[in-house]
PDB file of C-alpha atoms in Angstrom:
ATOM      1  CA  MET A 923      11.404 -54.385 -24.653  1.00 47.00           C
ATOM      2  CA  THR A 924      10.191 -53.056 -28.003  1.00 46.00           C
ATOM      3  CA  SER A 925       7.223 -51.411 -26.253  1.00 44.00           C
ATOM      4  CA  ALA A 926       9.543 -49.659 -23.798  1.00 43.00           C
ATOM      5  CA  ARG A 927      11.697 -48.361 -26.688  1.00 41.00           C
ATOM      6  CA  ARG A 928       8.643 -47.052 -28.540  1.00 43.00           C
ATOM      7  CA  THR A 929       7.416 -45.279 -25.396  1.00 38.00           C
ATOM      8  CA  SER A 930      10.875 -43.844 -24.829  1.00 39.00           C
ATOM      9  CA  THR A 931      11.127 -42.719 -28.459  1.00 38.00           C
ATOM     10  CA  ARG A 932       7.651 -41.154 -28.343  1.00 39.00           C
ATOM     11  CA  PHE A 933       8.508 -39.394 -25.093  1.00 35.00           C
ATOM     12  CA  ALA A 934      11.751 -38.038 -26.606  1.00 37.00           C
ATOM     13  CA  ALA A 935       9.896 -36.865 -29.724  1.00 39.00           C
ATOM     14  CA  ALA A 936       7.268 -35.127 -27.587  1.00 38.00           C
ATOM     15  CA  ALA A 937       9.988 -33.431 -25.528  1.00 36.00           C
ATOM     16  CA  VAL A 938      11.694 -32.181 -28.687  1.00 35.00           C
ATOM     17  CA  ALA A 939       8.364 -30.859 -30.017  1.00 40.00           C
ATOM     18  CA  VAL A 940       7.618 -29.060 -26.753  1.00 35.00           C
ATOM     19  CA  ALA A 941      11.145 -27.614 -26.633  1.00 36.00           C
ATOM     20  CA  GLY A 942      10.801 -26.480 -30.236  1.00 40.00           C
ATOM     21  CA  GLY A 943       7.513 -24.779 -29.414  1.00 40.00           C
ATOM     22  CA  VAL A 944       9.057 -23.035 -26.418  1.00 33.00           C
ATOM     23  CA  LEU A 945      12.005 -21.868 -28.502  1.00 33.00           C
ATOM     24  CA  ALA A 946       9.644 -20.630 -31.186  1.00 37.00           C
ATOM     25  CA  MET A 947       7.913 -18.492 -28.567  1.00 36.00           C
ATOM     26  CA  ALA A 948      11.185 -17.128 -27.122  1.00 36.00           C
ATOM     27  CA  PRO A 949      11.438 -14.074 -29.415  1.00 38.00           C
ATOM     28  CA  ALA A 950       7.947 -12.970 -28.372  1.00 35.00           C
ATOM     29  CA  THR A 951       8.774 -13.182 -24.657  1.00 35.00           C
ATOM     30  CA  ALA A 952      12.119 -11.451 -25.131  1.00 37.00           C
ATOM     31  CA  GLN A 953      10.475  -8.248 -26.333  1.00 39.00           C
ATOM     32  CA  ALA A 954      10.256  -5.233 -24.054  1.00 44.00           C
ATOM     33  CA  ALA A 955       7.594  -5.356 -21.373  1.00 49.00           C
ATOM     34  CA  PRO A 956       4.608  -3.059 -21.924  1.00 57.00           C
ATOM     35  CA  ALA A 957       4.609   0.273 -20.121  1.00 76.00           C
ATOM     36  CA  LEU A 958       2.923   0.338 -16.731  1.00 91.00           C
ATOM     37  CA  ALA A 959      -0.318   2.256 -16.564  1.00 93.00           C
ATOM     38  CA  PRO A 960      -0.327   5.111 -14.054  1.00 94.00           C
ATOM     39  CA  PRO A 961      -2.509   4.486 -11.002  1.00 97.00           C
ATOM     40  CA  SER A 962      -5.663   6.487 -10.304  1.00 97.00           C
ATOM     41  CA  VAL A 963      -4.910   8.943  -7.499  1.00 98.00           C
ATOM     42  CA  PRO A 964      -6.551  11.972  -5.880  1.00 97.00           C
ATOM     43  CA  ALA A 965      -5.681  15.214  -7.708  1.00 97.00           C
ATOM     44  CA  GLU A 966      -3.636  16.614  -4.809  1.00 97.00           C
ATOM     45  CA  ILE A 967      -1.038  13.841  -5.104  1.00 98.00           C
ATOM     46  CA  ALA A 968      -1.004  13.490  -8.904  1.00 98.00           C
ATOM     47  CA  VAL A 969       2.411  13.344 -10.553  1.00 98.00           C
ATOM     48  CA  PRO A 970       3.013  16.232 -12.978  1.00 97.00           C
ATOM     49  CA  ASP A 971       2.798  15.646 -16.729  1.00 97.00           C
ATOM     50  CA  GLY A 972       6.079  14.671 -18.329  1.00 97.00           C
ATOM     51  CA  ASN A 973       6.653  11.650 -16.047  1.00 97.00           C
ATOM     52  CA  HIS A 974       5.742   8.001 -16.522  1.00 97.00           C
ATOM     53  CA  VAL A 975       5.545   4.927 -14.279  1.00 97.00           C
ATOM     54  CA  THR A 976       8.640   2.745 -14.586  1.00 96.00           C
ATOM     55  CA  SER A 977       8.155   0.271 -11.751  1.00 96.00           C
ATOM     56  CA  ARG A 978       5.661  -0.975  -9.171  1.00 97.00           C
ATOM     57  CA  TYR A 979       6.505  -2.742  -5.917  1.00 98.00           C
ATOM     58  CA  ASP A 980       4.330  -4.257  -3.198  1.00 98.00           C
ATOM     59  CA  ALA A 981       5.656  -3.591   0.295  1.00 98.00           C
ATOM     60  CA  ILE A 982       5.227  -5.132   3.711  1.00 98.00           C
ATOM     61  CA  GLY A 983       7.008  -3.942   6.805  1.00 98.00           C
ATOM     62  CA  PHE A 984       6.829  -1.506   9.656  1.00 98.00           C
ATOM     63  CA  GLN A 985       6.437   2.162  10.353  1.00 98.00           C
ATOM     64  CA  VAL A 986       8.815   2.552  13.295  1.00 98.00           C
ATOM     65  CA  TYR A 987       7.696   5.087  15.902  1.00 98.00           C
ATOM     66  CA  GLU A 988       9.702   6.509  18.771  1.00 96.00           C
ATOM     67  CA  CYS A 989       8.576   8.165  21.947  1.00 96.00           C
ATOM     68  CA  GLY A 990       9.154  11.885  21.459  1.00 93.00           C
ATOM     69  CA  THR A 991      10.050  14.453  24.102  1.00 91.00           C
ATOM     70  CA  ALA A 992       6.387  15.512  24.401  1.00 93.00           C
ATOM     71  CA  GLY A 993       5.381  11.956  25.325  1.00 95.00           C
ATOM     72  CA  THR A 994       3.772  11.245  21.963  1.00 95.00           C
ATOM     73  CA  TRP A 995       4.679   8.677  19.314  1.00 97.00           C
ATOM     74  CA  THR A 996       6.441  10.213  16.291  1.00 96.00           C
ATOM     75  CA  LEU A 997       7.620   8.544  13.114  1.00 96.00           C
ATOM     76  CA  HIS A 998      11.246   7.455  13.343  1.00 97.00           C
ATOM     77  CA  ALA A 999      11.644   5.660   9.990  1.00 97.00           C
ATOM     78  CA  PRO A1000      10.076   3.067   7.710  1.00 98.00           C
ATOM     79  CA  LYS A1001      11.443  -0.455   7.497  1.00 98.00           C
ATOM     80  CA  ALA A1002       9.923  -2.527   4.689  1.00 98.00           C
ATOM     81  CA  TRP A1003      10.629  -5.166   2.084  1.00 98.00           C
ATOM     82  CA  LEU A1004       9.441  -4.674  -1.465  1.00 98.00           C
ATOM     83  CA  SER A1005       8.915  -7.059  -4.352  1.00 97.00           C
ATOM     84  CA  GLY A1006       8.072  -6.422  -7.981  1.00 94.00           C
ATOM     85  CA  ASN A1007       9.569  -6.263 -11.466  1.00 82.00           C
ATOM     86  CA  GLY A1008      11.513  -9.475 -10.845  1.00 90.00           C
ATOM     87  CA  ASP A1009      13.375  -7.598  -8.124  1.00 94.00           C
ATOM     88  CA  THR A1010      13.286  -7.138  -4.386  1.00 97.00           C
ATOM     89  CA  ALA A1011      14.124  -3.925  -2.609  1.00 97.00           C
ATOM     90  CA  VAL A1012      14.318  -2.418   0.848  1.00 98.00           C
ATOM     91  CA  HIS A1013      12.677   0.740   2.147  1.00 97.00           C
ATOM     92  CA  PHE A1014      14.380   2.429   5.095  1.00 97.00           C
ATOM     93  CA  GLY A1015      15.023   5.727   6.787  1.00 97.00           C
ATOM     94  CA  GLY A1016      18.285   7.597   6.293  1.00 96.00           C
ATOM     95  CA  VAL A1017      18.484   8.131  10.051  1.00 94.00           C
ATOM     96  CA  ASP A1018      19.179   4.389  10.438  1.00 95.00           C
ATOM     97  CA  ALA A1019      21.812   4.219   7.688  1.00 95.00           C
ATOM     98  CA  ASN A1020      24.030   7.278   8.330  1.00 95.00           C
ATOM     99  CA  LEU A1021      22.387   9.057   5.398  1.00 96.00           C
ATOM    100  CA  PRO A1022      20.508  12.362   5.253  1.00 96.00           C
ATOM    101  CA  ALA A1023      17.037  12.204   6.796  1.00 94.00           C
ATOM    102  CA  GLY A1024      14.155  10.895   4.749  1.00 96.00           C
ATOM    103  CA  PRO A1025      12.897   7.699   3.177  1.00 98.00           C
ATOM    104  CA  TYR A1026      15.031   5.595   0.826  1.00 98.00           C
ATOM    105  CA  TRP A1027      14.334   2.691  -1.507  1.00 98.00           C
ATOM    106  CA  GLN A1028      17.196   0.481  -2.679  1.00 98.00           C
ATOM    107  CA  SER A1029      17.135  -2.387  -5.176  1.00 98.00           C
ATOM    108  CA  ASN A1030      18.652  -5.674  -4.024  1.00 97.00           C
ATOM    109  CA  LYS A1031      19.245  -6.621  -7.668  1.00 96.00           C
ATOM    110  CA  ASP A1032      21.199  -3.630  -8.996  1.00 97.00           C
ATOM    111  CA  HIS A1033      21.793  -1.578  -5.788  1.00 97.00           C
ATOM    112  CA  SER A1034      20.374   1.618  -7.293  1.00 98.00           C
ATOM    113  CA  ARG A1035      18.744   3.900  -4.742  1.00 98.00           C
ATOM    114  CA  VAL A1036      16.308   6.819  -4.524  1.00 98.00           C
ATOM    115  CA  HIS A1037      15.946   9.274  -1.626  1.00 98.00           C
ATOM    116  CA  GLY A1038      12.485  10.838  -1.254  1.00 98.00           C
ATOM    117  CA  GLY A1039      11.255  14.070   0.282  1.00 98.00           C
ATOM    118  CA  GLY A1040       8.770  16.894  -0.097  1.00 98.00           C
ATOM    119  CA  ALA A1041       5.853  14.614   0.774  1.00 98.00           C
ATOM    120  CA  VAL A1042       2.353  15.612  -0.255  1.00 98.00           C
ATOM    121  CA  SER A1043      -0.316  13.501   1.439  1.00 98.00           C
ATOM    122  CA  THR A1044      -3.995  12.740   1.329  1.00 97.00           C
ATOM    123  CA  ALA A1045      -6.116  10.584   3.601  1.00 96.00           C
ATOM    124  CA  SER A1046      -6.248   6.847   3.129  1.00 96.00           C
ATOM    125  CA  ARG A1047      -8.746   4.403   4.591  1.00 90.00           C
ATOM    126  CA  ASP A1048      -9.358   4.497   8.347  1.00 92.00           C
ATOM    127  CA  GLY A1049      -6.512   3.032  10.355  1.00 93.00           C
ATOM    128  CA  ALA A1050      -3.950   3.397   7.558  1.00 98.00           C
ATOM    129  CA  VAL A1051      -1.072   5.787   6.957  1.00 98.00           C
ATOM    130  CA  PRO A1052      -1.826   8.467   4.337  1.00 98.00           C
ATOM    131  CA  LEU A1053      -1.322   8.125   0.595  1.00 98.00           C
ATOM    132  CA  LEU A1054       1.785  10.033  -0.496  1.00 98.00           C
ATOM    133  CA  ARG A1055       3.523  11.599  -3.444  1.00 98.00           C
ATOM    134  CA  LEU A1056       7.203  12.183  -2.805  1.00 98.00           C
ATOM    135  CA  SER A1057       9.758  13.965  -4.952  1.00 98.00           C
ATOM    136  CA  ALA A1058      13.109  12.324  -5.553  1.00 98.00           C
ATOM    137  CA  LEU A1059      15.748  14.390  -3.766  1.00 98.00           C
ATOM    138  CA  ASP A1060      18.587  12.333  -5.222  1.00 97.00           C
ATOM    139  CA  THR A1061      19.307   8.955  -6.789  1.00 98.00           C
ATOM    140  CA  SER A1062      22.352   6.731  -7.126  1.00 97.00           C
ATOM    141  CA  GLY A1063      23.378   3.868  -9.363  1.00 97.00           C
ATOM    142  CA  THR A1064      22.312   2.951 -12.872  1.00 96.00           C
ATOM    143  CA  GLY A1065      19.462   0.541 -12.217  1.00 95.00           C
ATOM    144  CA  VAL A1066      15.736   0.613 -11.578  1.00 96.00           C
ATOM    145  CA  PHE A1067      15.827   3.541  -9.106  1.00 98.00           C
ATOM    146  CA  ALA A1068      18.329   5.688 -11.043  1.00 97.00           C
ATOM    147  CA  ASP A1069      16.796   8.921 -12.341  1.00 97.00           C
ATOM    148  CA  VAL A1070      13.490   8.422 -10.480  1.00 98.00           C
ATOM    149  CA  THR A1071      11.584  11.723 -10.269  1.00 98.00           C
ATOM    150  CA  PHE A1072       8.552  10.841  -8.090  1.00 98.00           C
ATOM    151  CA  VAL A1073       7.283   8.068  -5.820  1.00 98.00           C
ATOM    152  CA  HIS A1074       3.688   7.222  -4.890  1.00 98.00           C
ATOM    153  CA  ARG A1075       2.719   5.309  -1.738  1.00 98.00           C
ATOM    154  CA  LEU A1076      -0.751   3.894  -2.366  1.00 98.00           C
ATOM    155  CA  ASN A1077      -3.083   1.110  -1.178  1.00 98.00           C
ATOM    156  CA  THR A1078      -1.923   1.548   2.409  1.00 98.00           C
ATOM    157  CA  ILE A1079      -3.037  -0.726   5.218  1.00 98.00           C
ATOM    158  CA  GLY A1080      -2.053  -0.116   8.857  1.00 98.00           C
ATOM    159  CA  GLY A1081       1.055   1.754   9.970  1.00 98.00           C
ATOM    160  CA  VAL A1082      -0.682   4.394  12.086  1.00 98.00           C
ATOM    161  CA  ALA A1083       1.112   5.694  15.205  1.00 97.00           C
ATOM    162  CA  PRO A1084       0.255   3.953  18.470  1.00 96.00           C
ATOM    163  CA  ALA A1085      -2.561   5.560  20.453  1.00 94.00           C
ATOM    164  CA  GLY A1086      -1.904   7.142  23.822  1.00 93.00           C
ATOM    165  CA  THR A1087       1.110   8.730  25.401  1.00 94.00           C
ATOM    166  CA  CYS A1088       4.524   7.305  26.161  1.00 95.00           C
ATOM    167  CA  ASP A1089       7.319   7.990  28.637  1.00 94.00           C
ATOM    168  CA  PRO A1090      10.125   9.948  26.909  1.00 92.00           C
ATOM    169  CA  ALA A1091      12.595   8.738  29.537  1.00 92.00           C
ATOM    170  CA  ASN A1092      12.297   5.190  28.112  1.00 88.00           C
ATOM    171  CA  LYS A1093      13.465   6.117  24.588  1.00 85.00           C
ATOM    172  CA  ALA A1094      11.037   3.438  23.408  1.00 93.00           C
ATOM    173  CA  PHE A1095      10.424   2.355  19.801  1.00 96.00           C
ATOM    174  CA  LYS A1096       7.353   0.584  18.427  1.00 97.00           C
ATOM    175  CA  ASN A1097       7.067  -1.258  15.126  1.00 98.00           C
ATOM    176  CA  VAL A1098       3.615  -0.911  13.575  1.00 98.00           C
ATOM    177  CA  PHE A1099       2.891  -3.277  10.672  1.00 98.00           C
ATOM    178  CA  TYR A1100       1.855  -1.760   7.343  1.00 98.00           C
ATOM    179  CA  SER A1101       1.587  -2.671   3.689  1.00 98.00           C
ATOM    180  CA  ALA A1102       1.491  -0.458   0.622  1.00 98.00           C
ATOM    181  CA  THR A1103       2.108  -0.334  -3.093  1.00 98.00           C
ATOM    182  CA  TYR A1104       4.884   1.943  -4.355  1.00 98.00           C
ATOM    183  CA  PHE A1105       4.974   3.361  -7.878  1.00 98.00           C
ATOM    184  CA  PHE A1106       8.188   4.921  -9.190  1.00 98.00           C
ATOM    185  CA  TYR A1107       8.267   7.502 -11.992  1.00 98.00           C
ATOM    186  CA  LYS A1108      10.907   8.866 -14.370  1.00 98.00           C
ATOM    187  CA  ALA A1109      10.822  11.836 -16.723  1.00 97.00           C
ATOM    188  CA  ASN A1110       9.631  11.149 -20.276  1.00 95.00           C
TER     189      ASN A1110
END
């Protein structure tokens, strides 16, 4: 019985010591996170000076293509899920949400949103959608996507339009898997 009490007392003392150590470290972890370094990008899609990276999200999802009137596959809208910064977000096309045309990103945590446009692209690896720099056309909310000025789509894999022709009478859609990393910028 005495041995069990000693073990219990030692265990409690160790737990208090560990908790004390964790609490002692708390102020250090509560400090602001370091700024994100800007990614290396080709010159044609570089973000202008006076902007800095505020968030980075990894995305997986689909580039949704529809059969156009000419019998070729054209981009309808993106549909992706993003994670990063202790947040998740969605990436979608305005055409699917009764919003003006173009891509949107919306935080699931704070519901802020950015609408992109004016895409400037450069080639990515074979079989992948291009790398992009988009300008923010408008933003809403007060969270992570509020006041965003530019968006980069980098590290793309997949997402290229289906090969071949299609029958416009079918009004068909095809989901093509892709992944990418998105960087969001705000003015300094």
